[in-house]
Amino acid sequence: DGGITQSPKYLFRKEGQNVTLSCEQNLNHDAMYWYRQDPGQGLRLIYYSQIVNDFQKGDIAEGYSVSREKKESFPLTVTSAQKNPTAFYLCASRDGGLNTEAFFGQGTRLTVV
Amino acid sequence: AQRVTQPEKLLSVFKGAPVELKCNYSYSGSPELFWYVQYSRQRLQLLLRHISRESIKGFTADLNKGETSFHLKKPFAQEEDSAMYYCALRPYNQGGKLIFGQGTELSVKP
């Protein structure tokens, strides 16, 4: 079953703790992205990676970190430095060619308690 | 500045009525524009893109460079169209990232 998988679906974190969100794809896509979705604000780009072992900051990277050690995996760590981490996080992947669409995962809802 | 604006947070229409979801963009160059849809409890998915000029599920969107708009239209709304709709712009040569509007929730009442 091909696609992009995010886990877990729901995640609870205590204040001051780091937490890692998983994103895996078996579409053989080169590029992967992390977006944050908040009500009334749409989706905002956190980090993206166009190839393995390389990634760039998006518009709201502060308090987040990523790694891209394998083509199929792009985990996102929400650190304690992120001031308002409660949100819905979406991962996406895309073939690196022109005119290709992005495919999204089901999302992870992170709640800080 | 690169920006996408969807002025309506919520659009409520009756079944069979025409629908227009507004999208305006700011981008210095030729834009690549998309509409994404998120149905309840489903993942975000591509609805249509301006370069393909096709109609999906009865929806169309025309790029108007003069007005910098990419409004989504459907002549007769159906209840199953109720969803969250996002307009997005993909800047040229910026890693394929998408810039999203704030989203418009479409509610189609019976």
mmCIF file of C-alpha atoms in Angstrom:
data_model
loop_
_atom_site.group_PDB
_atom_site.id
_atom_site.type_symbol
_atom_site.label_atom_id
_atom_site.label_comp_id
_atom_site.label_asym_id
_atom_site.label_seq_id
_atom_site.Cartn_x
_atom_site.Cartn_y
_atom_site.Cartn_z
ATOM 1 C CA ASP A 1 0.000 0.000 0.000
ATOM 2 C CA GLY A 2 1.828 3.075 -1.215
ATOM 3 C CA GLY A 3 1.631 6.389 0.451
ATOM 4 C CA ILE A 4 2.822 8.667 3.175
ATOM 5 C CA THR A 5 2.332 7.678 6.789
ATOM 6 C CA GLN A 6 2.486 9.808 9.877
ATOM 7 C CA SER A 7 2.572 8.452 13.382
ATOM 8 C CA PRO A 8 1.217 8.691 15.927
ATOM 9 C CA LYS A 9 -2.166 10.178 15.105
ATOM 10 C CA TYR A 10 -2.457 11.826 18.524
ATOM 11 C CA LEU A 11 0.401 12.808 20.780
ATOM 12 C CA PHE A 12 0.446 14.350 24.213
ATOM 13 C CA ARG A 13 3.501 16.013 25.631
ATOM 14 C CA LYS A 14 4.315 17.602 28.921
ATOM 15 C CA GLU A 15 5.736 21.090 28.891
ATOM 16 C CA GLY A 16 9.511 21.088 28.697
ATOM 17 C CA GLN A 17 9.763 17.777 26.863
ATOM 18 C CA ASN A 18 10.975 17.161 23.342
ATOM 19 C CA VAL A 19 8.851 14.963 21.122
ATOM 20 C CA THR A 20 9.447 13.429 17.691
ATOM 21 C CA LEU A 21 6.812 13.021 15.011
ATOM 22 C CA SER A 22 7.339 10.326 12.428
ATOM 23 C CA CYS A 23 6.818 10.667 8.670
ATOM 24 C CA GLU A 24 7.523 7.797 6.287
ATOM 25 C CA GLN A 25 6.845 7.512 2.564
ATOM 26 C CA ASN A 26 7.224 4.650 0.120
ATOM 27 C CA LEU A 27 6.535 6.713 -2.992
ATOM 28 C CA ASN A 28 10.248 7.108 -3.756
ATOM 29 C CA HIS A 29 9.825 10.867 -3.579
ATOM 30 C CA ASP A 30 12.884 13.053 -3.310
ATOM 31 C CA ALA A 31 11.320 15.991 -1.479
ATOM 32 C CA MET A 32 9.581 16.004 1.887
ATOM 33 C CA TYR A 33 7.939 18.784 3.860
ATOM 34 C CA TRP A 34 6.559 19.567 7.306
ATOM 35 C CA TYR A 35 3.673 21.978 7.722
ATOM 36 C CA ARG A 36 1.854 23.185 10.779
ATOM 37 C CA GLN A 37 -1.894 23.707 10.553
ATOM 38 C CA ASP A 38 -3.647 26.081 12.931
ATOM 39 C CA PRO A 39 -7.296 27.186 12.710
ATOM 40 C CA GLY A 40 -7.644 30.395 10.746
ATOM 41 C CA GLN A 41 -3.996 30.409 9.694
ATOM 42 C CA GLY A 42 -3.849 27.756 7.026
ATOM 43 C CA LEU A 43 -0.704 25.680 6.686
ATOM 44 C CA ARG A 44 2.715 27.112 7.401
ATOM 45 C CA LEU A 45 5.985 25.527 6.342
ATOM 46 C CA ILE A 46 8.316 24.388 9.113
ATOM 47 C CA TYR A 47 11.122 22.558 7.287
ATOM 48 C CA TYR A 48 11.674 20.890 3.965
ATOM 49 C CA SER A 49 14.176 18.569 2.388
ATOM 50 C CA GLN A 50 14.868 18.128 -1.299
ATOM 51 C CA ILE A 51 17.395 15.304 -0.990
ATOM 52 C CA VAL A 52 18.836 12.988 1.622
ATOM 53 C CA ASN A 53 21.136 14.613 4.187
ATOM 54 C CA ASP A 54 19.972 18.089 3.248
ATOM 55 C CA PHE A 55 17.139 20.268 4.566
ATOM 56 C CA GLN A 56 16.130 23.919 4.743
ATOM 57 C CA LYS A 57 14.211 26.026 7.205
ATOM 58 C CA GLY A 58 10.739 27.106 6.324
ATOM 59 C CA ASP A 59 8.828 30.106 7.608
ATOM 60 C CA ILE A 60 8.375 28.936 11.210
ATOM 61 C CA ALA A 61 11.399 26.720 11.963
ATOM 62 C CA GLU A 62 12.155 28.103 15.427
ATOM 63 C CA GLY A 63 11.751 25.446 18.097
ATOM 64 C CA TYR A 64 11.793 22.576 15.608
ATOM 65 C CA SER A 65 14.466 20.290 14.209
ATOM 66 C CA VAL A 66 14.540 17.642 11.477
ATOM 67 C CA SER A 67 16.794 15.021 9.959
ATOM 68 C CA ARG A 68 16.850 13.304 6.587
ATOM 69 C CA GLU A 69 19.106 10.293 6.905
ATOM 70 C CA LYS A 70 16.994 8.135 4.613
ATOM 71 C CA LYS A 71 15.008 9.021 1.530
ATOM 72 C CA GLU A 72 11.810 7.568 2.930
ATOM 73 C CA SER A 73 11.922 9.175 6.367
ATOM 74 C CA PHE A 74 11.729 12.782 7.564
ATOM 75 C CA PRO A 75 11.117 12.952 11.338
ATOM 76 C CA LEU A 76 10.250 16.245 13.028
ATOM 77 C CA THR A 77 11.303 17.003 16.587
ATOM 78 C CA VAL A 78 9.315 19.580 18.486
ATOM 79 C CA THR A 79 11.652 20.905 21.132
ATOM 80 C CA SER A 80 10.929 22.587 24.435
ATOM 81 C CA ALA A 81 11.964 25.847 22.780
ATOM 82 C CA GLN A 82 8.804 25.877 20.689
ATOM 83 C CA LYS A 83 6.566 28.311 22.562
ATOM 84 C CA ASN A 84 3.212 27.165 21.259
ATOM 85 C CA PRO A 85 3.549 23.574 20.068
ATOM 86 C CA THR A 86 -0.086 22.482 20.316
ATOM 87 C CA ALA A 87 -1.167 22.112 16.684
ATOM 88 C CA PHE A 88 -1.907 19.733 13.840
ATOM 89 C CA TYR A 89 1.230 18.719 11.949
ATOM 90 C CA LEU A 90 1.173 17.602 8.336
ATOM 91 C CA CYS A 91 3.925 15.894 6.418
ATOM 92 C CA ALA A 92 4.050 15.888 2.631
ATOM 93 C CA SER A 93 6.223 14.415 -0.071
ATOM 94 C CA ARG A 94 6.728 15.155 -3.730
ATOM 95 C CA ASP A 95 8.626 13.790 -6.657
ATOM 96 C CA GLY A 96 11.370 16.240 -7.486
ATOM 97 C CA GLY A 97 10.362 16.774 -11.105
ATOM 98 C CA LEU A 98 8.495 19.700 -12.576
ATOM 99 C CA ASN A 99 4.720 19.912 -12.387
ATOM 100 C CA THR A 100 4.403 17.221 -9.748
ATOM 101 C CA GLU A 101 1.920 17.412 -6.921
ATOM 102 C CA ALA A 102 2.528 17.064 -3.207
ATOM 103 C CA PHE A 103 0.942 14.173 -1.302
ATOM 104 C CA PHE A 104 0.016 14.630 2.324
ATOM 105 C CA GLY A 105 -0.068 12.348 5.325
ATOM 106 C CA GLN A 106 -3.018 12.011 7.692
ATOM 107 C CA GLY A 107 -1.423 14.334 10.206
ATOM 108 C CA THR A 108 -0.438 14.203 13.868
ATOM 109 C CA ARG A 109 -2.273 16.227 16.460
ATOM 110 C CA LEU A 110 0.114 17.302 19.184
ATOM 111 C CA THR A 111 -1.238 18.564 22.483
ATOM 112 C CA VAL A 112 0.924 19.965 25.243
ATOM 113 C CA VAL A 113 -0.484 19.228 28.677
ATOM 114 C CA ALA B 1 6.080 39.386 -0.814
ATOM 115 C CA GLN B 2 4.659 35.974 -1.528
ATOM 116 C CA ARG B 3 1.221 35.631 -0.078
ATOM 117 C CA VAL B 4 -2.102 33.876 -0.612
ATOM 118 C CA THR B 5 -5.290 35.349 0.768
ATOM 119 C CA GLN B 6 -8.632 33.645 1.161
ATOM 120 C CA PRO B 7 -10.951 36.342 2.504
ATOM 121 C CA GLU B 8 -13.775 34.059 3.633
ATOM 122 C CA LYS B 9 -13.331 31.816 6.670
ATOM 123 C CA LEU B 10 -16.728 30.224 6.182
ATOM 124 C CA LEU B 11 -19.010 29.994 3.190
ATOM 125 C CA SER B 12 -22.457 28.545 3.662
ATOM 126 C CA VAL B 13 -24.747 27.773 0.715
ATOM 127 C CA PHE B 14 -27.755 25.611 -0.026
ATOM 128 C CA LYS B 15 -27.551 22.516 -2.177
ATOM 129 C CA GLY B 16 -27.860 23.399 -5.853
ATOM 130 C CA ALA B 17 -26.662 26.974 -5.404
ATOM 131 C CA PRO B 18 -23.541 28.274 -7.166
ATOM 132 C CA VAL B 19 -20.338 28.452 -5.178
ATOM 133 C CA GLU B 20 -17.324 30.714 -5.515
ATOM 134 C CA LEU B 21 -14.399 30.442 -3.122
ATOM 135 C CA LYS B 22 -12.123 33.425 -3.460
ATOM 136 C CA CYS B 23 -8.346 33.326 -3.644
ATOM 137 C CA ASN B 24 -5.983 36.208 -4.282
ATOM 138 C CA TYR B 25 -2.229 35.964 -4.464
ATOM 139 C CA SER B 26 0.823 38.162 -4.348
ATOM 140 C CA TYR B 27 3.818 36.922 -6.330
ATOM 141 C CA SER B 28 6.291 38.627 -8.645
ATOM 142 C CA GLY B 29 6.483 36.130 -11.453
ATOM 143 C CA SER B 30 4.375 33.493 -13.138
ATOM 144 C CA PRO B 31 2.578 31.656 -10.370
ATOM 145 C CA GLU B 32 1.826 27.985 -10.093
ATOM 146 C CA LEU B 33 -1.488 27.767 -8.264
ATOM 147 C CA PHE B 34 -3.432 24.946 -6.671
ATOM 148 C CA TRP B 35 -6.616 24.217 -4.807
ATOM 149 C CA TYR B 36 -6.418 21.578 -2.066
ATOM 150 C CA VAL B 37 -9.399 20.103 -0.245
ATOM 151 C CA GLN B 38 -9.667 18.457 3.152
ATOM 152 C CA TYR B 39 -12.843 16.471 3.782
ATOM 153 C CA SER B 40 -13.774 15.585 7.342
ATOM 154 C CA ARG B 41 -11.340 13.014 8.789
ATOM 155 C CA GLN B 42 -9.468 12.704 5.485
ATOM 156 C CA ARG B 43 -6.065 13.854 4.436
ATOM 157 C CA LEU B 44 -5.435 17.013 2.466
ATOM 158 C CA GLN B 45 -5.596 16.253 -1.246
ATOM 159 C CA LEU B 46 -5.128 18.093 -4.475
ATOM 160 C CA LEU B 47 -8.352 19.228 -6.107
ATOM 161 C CA LEU B 48 -7.009 21.013 -9.129
ATOM 162 C CA ARG B 49 -4.107 23.047 -10.464
ATOM 163 C CA HIS B 50 -4.175 25.937 -12.855
ATOM 164 C CA ILE B 51 -1.822 24.449 -15.446
ATOM 165 C CA SER B 52 -4.059 21.464 -16.107
ATOM 166 C CA ARG B 53 -7.165 23.603 -16.793
ATOM 167 C CA GLU B 54 -9.437 20.711 -15.958
ATOM 168 C CA SER B 55 -12.683 20.358 -14.066
ATOM 169 C CA ILE B 56 -12.634 18.083 -11.032
ATOM 170 C CA LYS B 57 -15.883 17.123 -9.271
ATOM 171 C CA GLY B 58 -17.535 19.973 -11.152
ATOM 172 C CA PHE B 59 -15.095 22.575 -9.826
ATOM 173 C CA THR B 60 -13.128 24.913 -12.050
ATOM 174 C CA ALA B 61 -10.656 27.670 -11.335
ATOM 175 C CA ASP B 62 -9.318 30.266 -13.711
ATOM 176 C CA LEU B 63 -6.120 32.164 -13.204
ATOM 177 C CA ASN B 64 -6.634 35.891 -13.651
ATOM 178 C CA LYS B 65 -3.209 37.499 -13.696
ATOM 179 C CA GLY B 66 -4.635 41.008 -13.997
ATOM 180 C CA GLU B 67 -6.605 40.631 -10.776
ATOM 181 C CA THR B 68 -4.069 38.185 -9.249
ATOM 182 C CA SER B 69 -6.896 35.809 -8.461
ATOM 183 C CA PHE B 70 -7.577 32.100 -8.711
ATOM 184 C CA HIS B 71 -11.158 31.717 -7.562
ATOM 185 C CA LEU B 72 -12.720 28.258 -7.287
ATOM 186 C CA LYS B 73 -16.195 27.865 -8.756
ATOM 187 C CA LYS B 74 -18.922 25.289 -9.028
ATOM 188 C CA PRO B 75 -22.287 25.989 -10.625
ATOM 189 C CA PHE B 76 -24.354 23.659 -8.421
ATOM 190 C CA ALA B 77 -23.091 22.774 -4.955
ATOM 191 C CA GLN B 78 -23.633 19.309 -3.484
ATOM 192 C CA GLU B 79 -23.708 18.318 0.190
ATOM 193 C CA GLU B 80 -20.609 16.173 -0.314
ATOM 194 C CA ASP B 81 -18.687 19.315 -1.279
ATOM 195 C CA SER B 82 -18.703 20.396 2.354
ATOM 196 C CA ALA B 83 -15.035 20.549 3.346
ATOM 197 C CA MET B 84 -12.112 22.827 4.050
ATOM 198 C CA TYR B 85 -10.581 24.346 0.914
ATOM 199 C CA TYR B 86 -7.097 25.776 0.663
ATOM 200 C CA CYS B 87 -5.634 27.817 -2.134
ATOM 201 C CA ALA B 88 -1.873 27.434 -2.508
ATOM 202 C CA LEU B 89 0.932 28.976 -4.517
ATOM 203 C CA ARG B 90 4.166 27.235 -5.418
ATOM 204 C CA PRO B 91 6.977 29.741 -6.019
ATOM 205 C CA TYR B 92 9.385 28.962 -8.794
ATOM 206 C CA ASN B 93 12.649 27.297 -7.843
ATOM 207 C CA GLN B 94 12.092 27.284 -4.082
ATOM 208 C CA GLY B 95 12.238 23.591 -3.406
ATOM 209 C CA GLY B 96 8.629 22.925 -4.295
ATOM 210 C CA LYS B 97 7.294 24.441 -1.100
ATOM 211 C CA LEU B 98 3.694 25.600 -1.014
ATOM 212 C CA ILE B 99 2.362 28.851 0.388
ATOM 213 C CA PHE B 100 -1.172 28.349 1.635
ATOM 214 C CA GLY B 101 -4.057 30.670 2.209
ATOM 215 C CA GLN B 102 -5.924 30.634 5.489
ATOM 216 C CA GLY B 103 -8.540 28.241 4.177
ATOM 217 C CA THR B 104 -12.285 28.520 3.585
ATOM 218 C CA GLU B 105 -14.734 26.142 5.159
ATOM 219 C CA LEU B 106 -17.544 25.367 2.734
ATOM 220 C CA SER B 107 -20.798 24.187 4.220
ATOM 221 C CA VAL B 108 -23.498 22.990 1.830
ATOM 222 C CA LYS B 109 -26.890 22.694 3.464
ATOM 223 C CA PRO B 110 -29.674 20.416 2.215
#
